[in-house]
Structure formats: structure tokens, C-alpha cells
Coordinates of C-alpha atoms in Angstrom, one line a residue:
M24 CA 0.0 0.3 0.2
A25 CA 1.5 3.7 -1.1
H26 CA 1.7 5.9 1.6
Q27 CA 0.4 9.9 1.4
G28 CA 4.4 11.1 -0.5
Q29 CA 4.9 7.6 -2.7
R30 CA 2.5 6.7 -6.1
P31 CA 0.4 5.0 -5.4
A32 CA 0.7 1.0 -7.8
E33 CA -0.6 0.8 -10.7
G34 CA -4.8 0.2 -10.1
E35 CA -4.0 1.3 -5.9
R36 CA -6.7 3.5 -4.9
V37 CA -5.8 5.3 -1.8
E38 CA -7.5 7.8 0.4
L39 CA -5.6 10.7 1.4
L40 CA -6.6 13.8 3.8
M41 CA -5.6 16.9 2.5
Q42 CA -6.3 20.6 4.3
V43 CA -7.8 22.9 1.8
E44 CA -7.6 26.5 2.7
G45 CA -10.0 29.1 0.9
M46 CA -12.8 27.5 0.8
T47 CA -16.4 29.4 2.5
C48 CA -19.1 28.3 0.2
A49 CA -20.8 25.0 -1.7
G50 CA -19.8 26.8 -5.1
C51 CA -16.7 26.0 -3.2
V52 CA -17.3 22.4 -3.0
N53 CA -18.1 21.7 -6.4
A54 CA -14.6 23.9 -7.4
V55 CA -12.5 21.6 -5.5
T56 CA -14.6 18.0 -6.4
R57 CA -13.8 19.1 -9.9
A58 CA -10.3 20.0 -9.7
I59 CA -10.1 16.4 -7.5
Q60 CA -11.9 14.5 -10.5
R61 CA -10.1 16.1 -13.8
L62 CA -7.7 15.2 -12.1
D63 CA -8.5 11.4 -11.3
P64 CA -12.1 11.1 -13.2
E65 CA -12.7 8.0 -10.3
A66 CA -11.5 9.5 -7.3
A67 CA -14.2 9.2 -4.3
V68 CA -14.3 13.1 -3.0
S69 CA -15.7 14.2 -0.2
V70 CA -15.9 18.3 1.6
D71 CA -15.5 18.4 4.9
L72 CA -16.1 23.1 4.2
E73 CA -16.2 23.7 8.5
H74 CA -12.7 22.0 8.8
G75 CA -11.2 23.0 5.4
R76 CA -10.7 19.2 4.8
V77 CA -11.5 16.6 1.5
A78 CA -10.7 13.1 2.0
V79 CA -10.3 11.8 -1.7
T80 CA -9.7 8.1 -2.6
T81 CA -7.7 8.2 -5.3
D82 CA -4.7 6.8 -7.9
T83 CA -2.7 9.9 -7.4
Q84 CA -0.3 10.6 -5.3
A85 CA -1.0 13.9 -2.8
L86 CA 1.6 16.0 -4.5
D87 CA -0.2 15.8 -7.0
V88 CA -3.9 16.4 -6.2
A89 CA -2.7 19.7 -4.2
Q90 CA -1.1 21.0 -7.1
A91 CA -5.0 20.5 -8.4
L92 CA -6.4 22.0 -5.7
Q93 CA -4.0 25.3 -6.0
R94 CA -4.0 25.5 -9.9
A95 CA -8.3 26.0 -8.8
G96 CA -7.8 28.8 -6.6
Y97 CA -7.2 27.2 -3.0
G98 CA -4.5 26.6 -0.4
A99 CA -3.9 23.2 0.1
R100 CA -1.1 20.5 1.4
A101 CA -1.6 16.7 2.6
M102 CA -2.8 16.6 6.5
T103 CA 0.2 13.4 8.0
G104 CA -0.8 11.3 11.0

């Protein structure tokens, strides 16, 4: 199983927890979800607007997800531990 800093093996899906800054409304939730699903159309995305967290089940590494969110205008980083 891959860890957050490693690329998942081919076809392996991992759960990432991201801290996302700048989400304030339902429109932001939709924008964040779309940004992640453009990167991985099969990603499962769960947004916690109140706490600024996004859980993603994906075959993409955390850095790529964070960069997709940053391109969409949000501060993002993988949470550890």
C-alpha cells in the first residue's frame, strides 16, 4: 500500500486527507470536487467545508491533488498522522 508521499501502484487506490484553505461556500465544494475529478475522474471526494478538509480516494499521489487544488485557487496540503 502506498503512503501519502508515494505514487500508488498501478490500479491501487489510496485515501488522502487534504487541508484546503479558501473554501467558503457550496460553490467552493463543487470547484474542489471538479478539480480533483479532472485529475482522476474515478476519485471519491468528500468535502468537510466547516473544517477545511477534503478526503479523496484516488490512484493519484497527494502532491498532484494539492497542485490541482492550488491551480483551482485554493491553498492545499496533505495532512499526515
